[in-house]
């Protein structure tokens, strides 16, 4: 059963990754190109332009490179999503499979993407200092881990409050507790402010909008497609979400 | 959706955690390694040599929100 959910999660993730690629290619690549143009201009002005050929051409990076990253990311994320779904289904209220998938996608998007993005937003090429990649990576990962742990804690809290406050109020209280706790953690985490003063503001804005929009597309597609894939199979095999082994 | 209320909703049946655990461990490790390779390798840390992987998935790295250059 977990195996079949995992397969469905990865299929849903591949579809979500494909949609992500289309969105990122159409709306994100222009700002990546503009950031690289700024980078080359700045390097030329400092007379440190390198003569060595790039390992991978811009044309490859923007097309099959981006597609490969999107599909692998989508499939892997979909697999993790399915594993989490396997562990939480039937344990958060009386939600149906589709509802559980939708709630999980919403909570995952907020905890893994939105909250870390508010503190350490995606940054276009040439807007960060090369030497701080280690600390920036560490802080970004730490922010995701804190956020996910707090979200899990909020769900457990909501479950405990359910009997006393009812579904709606317990959900609101848990969400409020998460926002407050994540806000405190975000406030305490070190600031990263490395964008050069002359980095074009419109490029930064367009890049971050495209980055955020792409993740919104990806998580929405993941939740809906995964929900549809598991719902169809649970209907065929009766009321339970169990999946007929013969269907695979 | 008036007729949906007439059908009694069956209680959702959770999957026993001991069935989930082995998958979570083995598949989880592989899936997280894939995310690591797409998002971070040949960056802050490097398990593979060179810069080919980094360059190939570079635009995805930036747009997906991973720290890069
Ligand atoms: Zn980069």
Short mmCIF file of C-alpha atoms and ligand atoms in Angstrom, two decimals:
data_model
loop_
_atom_site.label_atom_id
_atom_site.label_comp_id
_atom_site.label_asym_id
_atom_site.label_seq_id
_atom_site.Cartn_x
_atom_site.Cartn_y
_atom_site.Cartn_z
CA UNK A 1 0.00 0.00 0.00
CA UNK A 2 2.77 2.43 0.86
CA UNK A 3 4.59 1.32 -2.28
CA UNK A 4 1.63 2.11 -4.47
CA UNK A 5 1.11 5.49 -2.79
CA UNK A 6 4.80 6.21 -3.32
CA UNK A 7 4.51 5.43 -7.04
CA UNK A 8 1.46 7.67 -7.34
CA UNK A 9 3.23 10.45 -5.44
CA UNK A 10 6.19 10.31 -7.79
CA UNK A 11 3.93 10.31 -10.87
CA UNK A 12 2.02 13.30 -9.48
CA UNK A 13 5.38 14.94 -8.75
CA UNK A 14 6.60 14.37 -12.32
CA UNK A 15 3.45 16.02 -13.70
CA UNK A 16 3.82 18.88 -11.21
CA UNK A 17 7.51 19.17 -12.16
CA UNK A 18 6.62 19.38 -15.86
CA UNK A 19 4.14 22.20 -15.17
CA UNK A 20 6.77 23.87 -13.01
CA UNK A 21 9.26 23.70 -15.88
CA UNK A 22 6.81 25.33 -18.31
CA UNK A 23 6.03 28.11 -15.82
CA UNK A 24 9.68 28.68 -14.90
CA UNK A 25 10.78 28.65 -18.54
CA UNK A 26 8.10 31.15 -19.58
CA UNK A 27 8.23 33.50 -16.60
CA UNK A 28 11.56 32.90 -14.86
CA UNK A 29 14.22 32.59 -17.54
CA UNK A 30 14.06 36.24 -18.65
CA UNK A 31 15.07 37.42 -15.16
CA UNK A 32 17.82 34.78 -14.91
CA UNK A 33 19.22 36.01 -18.24
CA UNK A 34 18.98 39.63 -17.10
CA UNK A 35 20.81 38.78 -13.85
CA UNK A 36 23.59 37.04 -15.81
CA UNK A 37 23.84 40.07 -18.12
CA UNK A 38 24.28 42.25 -15.03
CA UNK A 39 26.91 39.84 -13.74
CA UNK A 40 28.91 39.97 -16.99
CA UNK A 41 28.65 43.74 -17.13
CA UNK A 42 29.93 44.01 -13.56
CA UNK A 43 32.76 41.57 -14.31
CA UNK A 44 33.71 43.48 -17.47
CA UNK A 45 33.76 46.74 -15.54
CA UNK A 46 36.07 45.16 -12.98
CA UNK A 47 38.10 43.68 -15.89
CA UNK A 48 37.87 40.17 -14.52
CA UNK A 49 35.89 38.61 -17.36
CA UNK A 50 37.05 35.03 -17.79
CA UNK A 51 37.97 33.67 -21.19
CA UNK A 52 37.25 30.05 -20.34
CA UNK A 53 34.25 28.49 -22.06
CA UNK A 54 31.36 27.72 -19.72
CA UNK A 55 30.86 24.05 -18.82
CA UNK A 56 27.23 24.17 -19.90
CA UNK A 57 25.85 26.70 -22.37
CA UNK A 58 23.06 29.10 -21.38
CA UNK A 59 20.81 27.47 -23.97
CA UNK A 60 21.19 24.07 -22.29
CA UNK A 61 20.83 25.50 -18.78
CA UNK A 62 17.60 27.28 -19.66
CA UNK A 63 15.97 24.31 -21.38
CA UNK A 64 16.94 20.71 -20.67
CA UNK A 65 18.93 21.65 -17.57
CA UNK A 66 15.95 23.46 -16.09
CA UNK A 67 13.63 20.64 -17.19
CA UNK A 68 15.85 17.97 -15.60
CA UNK A 69 16.03 19.93 -12.34
CA UNK A 70 12.25 20.45 -12.34
CA UNK A 71 11.40 16.81 -13.08
CA UNK A 72 13.83 15.32 -10.55
CA UNK A 73 12.78 17.84 -7.92
CA UNK A 74 9.09 17.19 -8.64
CA UNK A 75 9.39 13.40 -8.57
CA UNK A 76 11.48 13.39 -5.38
CA UNK A 77 9.18 15.89 -3.67
CA UNK A 78 6.14 13.88 -4.78
CA UNK A 79 7.68 10.76 -3.26
CA UNK A 80 8.33 12.48 0.06
CA UNK A 81 4.81 13.90 -0.10
CA UNK A 82 3.37 10.39 -0.55
CA UNK A 83 5.39 9.07 2.41
CA UNK A 84 4.11 11.85 4.65
CA UNK A 85 0.60 11.22 3.34
CA UNK A 86 0.94 7.51 4.23
CA UNK A 87 1.80 8.45 7.79
CA UNK A 88 -0.89 11.11 8.33
CA UNK A 89 -3.91 9.76 6.42
CA UNK A 90 -6.62 8.76 8.88
CA UNK A 91 -4.80 10.53 11.70
CA UNK A 92 -5.91 14.13 11.10
CA UNK A 93 -9.64 14.28 11.62
CA UNK A 94 -11.98 12.45 9.27
CA UNK A 95 -10.63 13.86 6.05
CA UNK A 96 -11.12 11.91 2.83
CA UNK A 97 -8.04 10.94 0.77
CA UNK A 98 -8.50 13.93 -1.55
CA UNK A 99 -9.01 16.32 1.35
CA UNK A 100 -5.96 14.93 3.15
CA UNK A 101 -3.85 15.40 0.00
CA UNK A 102 -5.10 18.98 -0.41
CA UNK A 103 -4.51 19.89 3.24
CA UNK A 104 -1.05 18.30 3.15
CA UNK A 105 -0.14 20.24 -0.01
CA UNK A 106 -1.31 23.50 1.56
CA UNK A 107 0.53 22.89 4.84
CA UNK A 108 3.63 21.70 2.95
CA UNK A 109 3.63 24.73 0.65
CA UNK A 110 3.38 27.12 3.59
CA UNK A 111 5.92 25.30 5.79
CA UNK A 112 8.51 24.30 3.17
CA UNK A 113 8.21 27.21 0.72
CA UNK A 114 6.33 30.31 1.91
CA UNK A 115 7.79 30.74 5.41
CA UNK A 116 11.44 29.98 4.42
CA UNK A 117 10.95 32.27 1.38
CA UNK A 118 9.87 35.16 3.64
CA UNK A 119 13.15 34.91 5.54
CA UNK A 120 15.57 33.71 2.85
CA UNK A 121 13.94 34.41 -0.52
CA UNK A 122 15.16 32.82 -3.75
CA UNK A 123 17.91 34.94 -5.24
CA UNK A 124 18.89 35.44 -8.88
CA UNK A 125 22.46 34.88 -10.12
CA UNK A 126 24.98 37.54 -9.07
CA UNK A 127 22.88 38.80 -6.17
CA UNK A 128 24.79 36.91 -3.47
CA UNK A 129 28.40 36.74 -2.28
CA UNK A 130 30.13 33.56 -3.52
CA UNK A 131 32.04 33.04 -0.28
CA UNK A 132 28.92 32.82 1.89
CA UNK A 133 27.34 29.85 0.05
CA UNK A 134 28.07 27.63 3.07
CA UNK A 135 26.36 29.79 5.65
CA UNK A 136 23.49 30.69 3.30
CA UNK A 137 22.83 27.01 2.56
CA UNK A 138 22.96 26.13 6.26
CA UNK A 139 20.61 28.92 7.29
CA UNK A 140 18.15 28.12 4.49
CA UNK A 141 18.06 24.43 5.47
CA UNK A 142 17.73 25.30 9.16
CA UNK A 143 14.81 27.61 8.39
CA UNK A 144 13.03 24.85 6.44
CA UNK A 145 13.63 22.31 9.23
CA UNK A 146 12.41 24.70 11.98
CA UNK A 147 9.37 25.59 9.92
CA UNK A 148 8.44 21.95 9.19
CA UNK A 149 8.94 20.93 12.84
CA UNK A 150 6.76 23.85 13.99
CA UNK A 151 4.07 22.96 11.45
CA UNK A 152 4.07 19.34 12.64
CA UNK A 153 3.85 20.60 16.22
CA UNK A 154 0.94 22.85 15.28
CA UNK A 155 -0.92 19.89 13.75
CA UNK A 156 -0.41 17.85 16.93
CA UNK A 157 -1.59 20.84 18.96
CA UNK A 158 -4.67 21.18 16.75
CA UNK A 159 -5.52 17.54 17.30
CA UNK A 160 -5.38 18.01 21.07
CA UNK A 161 -7.56 21.13 20.93
CA UNK A 162 -10.11 19.44 18.67
CA UNK A 163 -12.31 17.96 21.39
CA UNK A 164 -12.52 21.17 23.41
CA UNK A 165 -12.77 23.84 20.68
CA UNK A 166 -14.25 22.07 17.64
CA UNK A 167 -12.66 21.70 14.21
CA UNK A 168 -12.78 25.31 13.05
CA UNK A 169 -11.44 26.93 16.21
CA UNK A 170 -8.85 24.22 16.81
CA UNK A 171 -7.57 24.72 13.23
CA UNK A 172 -7.44 28.50 13.65
CA UNK A 173 -5.64 28.23 17.00
CA UNK A 174 -3.09 25.78 15.58
CA UNK A 175 -2.50 27.98 12.53
CA UNK A 176 -2.10 31.02 14.75
CA UNK A 177 0.37 29.20 16.98
CA UNK A 178 2.39 28.19 13.90
CA UNK A 179 2.48 31.72 12.49
CA UNK A 180 3.53 33.17 15.86
CA UNK A 181 6.25 30.55 16.45
CA UNK A 182 7.58 30.75 12.88
CA UNK A 183 7.59 34.53 13.14
CA UNK A 184 9.72 34.38 16.29
CA UNK A 185 12.15 31.89 14.73
CA UNK A 186 12.38 34.01 11.57
CA UNK A 187 13.03 37.11 13.65
CA UNK A 188 15.83 35.40 15.59
CA UNK A 189 17.58 33.87 12.54
CA UNK A 190 20.51 35.90 11.13
CA UNK A 191 19.80 38.34 8.31
CA UNK A 192 21.30 37.71 4.86
CA UNK A 193 21.49 40.97 2.91
CA UNK A 194 24.02 40.64 0.11
CA UNK A 195 22.29 42.06 -2.96
CA UNK A 196 24.65 44.60 -4.58
CA UNK A 197 23.37 48.18 -4.37
CA UNK A 198 23.26 48.52 -8.16
CA UNK A 199 21.57 45.18 -8.84
CA UNK A 200 18.50 45.98 -11.01
CA UNK A 201 15.44 46.03 -8.73
CA UNK A 202 13.02 44.98 -11.45
CA UNK A 203 15.11 41.88 -12.21
CA UNK A 204 15.15 40.93 -8.52
CA UNK A 205 11.40 41.47 -8.25
CA UNK A 206 10.54 39.56 -11.43
CA UNK A 207 12.84 36.71 -10.44
CA UNK A 208 11.33 36.30 -6.98
CA UNK A 209 7.78 36.57 -8.31
CA UNK A 210 8.51 33.85 -10.89
CA UNK A 211 10.23 31.69 -8.27
CA UNK A 212 7.30 31.96 -5.87
CA UNK A 213 4.73 31.48 -8.64
CA UNK A 214 6.53 28.38 -9.87
CA UNK A 215 6.41 26.80 -6.42
CA UNK A 216 2.72 27.67 -6.15
CA UNK A 217 2.08 25.90 -9.47
CA UNK A 218 4.16 22.90 -8.39
CA UNK A 219 2.50 22.36 -4.99
CA UNK A 220 -1.01 23.01 -6.29
CA UNK A 221 -0.52 20.49 -9.07
CA UNK A 222 1.07 17.99 -6.69
CA UNK A 223 -1.83 18.13 -4.21
CA UNK A 224 -4.56 17.97 -6.85
CA UNK A 225 -2.99 15.31 -9.08
CA UNK A 226 -2.00 13.10 -6.15
CA UNK A 227 -5.53 13.47 -4.74
CA UNK A 228 -7.05 12.47 -8.08
CA UNK A 229 -4.72 9.48 -8.49
CA UNK A 230 -5.44 8.03 -5.04
CA UNK A 231 -9.14 8.87 -5.10
CA UNK A 232 -9.77 6.96 -8.31
CA UNK A 233 -8.09 3.87 -6.93
CA UNK A 234 -9.87 4.07 -3.55
CA UNK A 235 -13.23 4.30 -5.31
CA UNK A 236 -12.52 1.24 -7.41
CA UNK A 237 -11.57 -0.83 -4.40
CA UNK A 238 -14.34 0.35 -2.09
CA UNK A 239 -14.41 2.88 0.70
CA UNK A 240 -10.87 2.46 1.92
CA UNK A 241 -7.98 4.26 0.27
CA UNK A 242 -6.28 0.92 -0.06
CA UNK A 243 -5.02 0.27 -3.51
CA UNK A 244 -5.66 -2.90 -5.37
CA UNK A 245 -2.24 -4.53 -5.84
CA UNK A 246 -3.40 -5.87 -9.20
CA UNK A 247 -3.84 -2.32 -10.47
CA UNK A 248 -0.09 -1.79 -10.57
CA UNK B 1 -23.92 17.84 -2.80
CA UNK B 2 -27.17 17.14 -0.92
CA UNK B 3 -27.17 13.46 -1.74
CA UNK B 4 -23.59 13.03 -0.53
CA UNK B 5 -24.71 13.70 3.05
CA UNK B 6 -27.13 10.81 2.91
CA UNK B 7 -24.31 8.31 2.33
CA UNK B 8 -22.59 7.55 5.66
CA UNK B 9 -18.92 8.53 5.43
CA UNK B 10 -16.71 5.60 6.34
CA UNK B 11 -14.07 6.32 8.96
CA UNK B 12 -10.69 6.75 7.30
CA UNK B 13 -8.40 3.83 8.10
CA UNK B 14 -4.84 4.86 8.89
CA UNK B 15 -1.91 2.81 7.60
CA UNK B 16 -0.06 1.20 10.55
CA UNK B 17 3.13 3.19 11.18
CA UNK B 18 5.21 0.00 11.21
CA UNK B 19 4.21 -0.46 7.56
CA UNK B 20 5.20 3.11 6.71
CA UNK B 21 8.50 3.16 8.62
CA UNK B 22 10.66 0.98 6.32
CA UNK B 23 9.49 2.91 3.25
CA UNK B 24 10.02 6.21 4.99
CA UNK B 25 13.59 5.23 5.83
CA UNK B 26 14.77 3.65 2.57
CA UNK B 27 12.76 5.63 0.02
CA UNK B 28 13.11 8.74 2.16
CA UNK B 29 16.91 8.57 2.03
CA UNK B 30 16.95 8.10 -1.76
CA UNK B 31 14.41 10.89 -2.36
CA UNK B 32 16.20 13.35 -0.09
CA UNK B 33 19.51 12.50 -1.81
CA UNK B 34 17.91 13.38 -5.15
CA UNK B 35 16.74 16.71 -3.74
CA UNK B 36 20.25 17.26 -2.41
CA UNK B 37 21.84 16.52 -5.79
CA UNK B 38 19.48 18.88 -7.63
CA UNK B 39 19.60 21.63 -5.05
CA UNK B 40 22.94 21.64 -3.32
CA UNK B 41 25.72 19.34 -4.51
CA UNK B 42 28.83 21.05 -5.91
CA UNK B 43 27.80 24.09 -3.91
CA UNK B 44 28.33 24.41 -0.18
CA UNK B 45 29.23 20.71 -0.05
CA UNK B 46 30.30 18.35 -2.79
CA UNK B 47 29.83 14.61 -3.03
CA UNK B 48 30.47 14.50 -6.77
CA UNK B 49 33.55 16.06 -8.37
CA UNK B 50 33.70 18.92 -10.82
CA UNK B 51 31.03 21.47 -11.57
CA UNK B 52 29.08 19.81 -14.35
CA UNK B 53 26.02 18.89 -12.28
CA UNK B 54 25.88 22.34 -10.70
CA UNK B 55 26.08 24.04 -14.09
CA UNK B 56 23.51 21.74 -15.70
CA UNK B 57 20.75 22.26 -13.11
CA UNK B 58 21.87 25.81 -12.34
CA UNK B 59 18.76 27.75 -13.42
CA UNK B 60 16.52 25.30 -11.59
CA UNK B 61 18.59 25.74 -8.47
CA UNK B 62 18.14 29.50 -8.45
CA UNK B 63 14.45 29.45 -9.36
CA UNK B 64 13.56 26.63 -6.96
CA UNK B 65 14.95 28.80 -4.16
CA UNK B 66 18.19 27.03 -3.28
CA UNK B 67 21.12 29.24 -2.33
CA UNK B 68 23.61 29.55 -5.19
CA UNK B 69 25.86 32.34 -6.45
ZN1 LIG C 1 24.14 30.33 -9.40
#
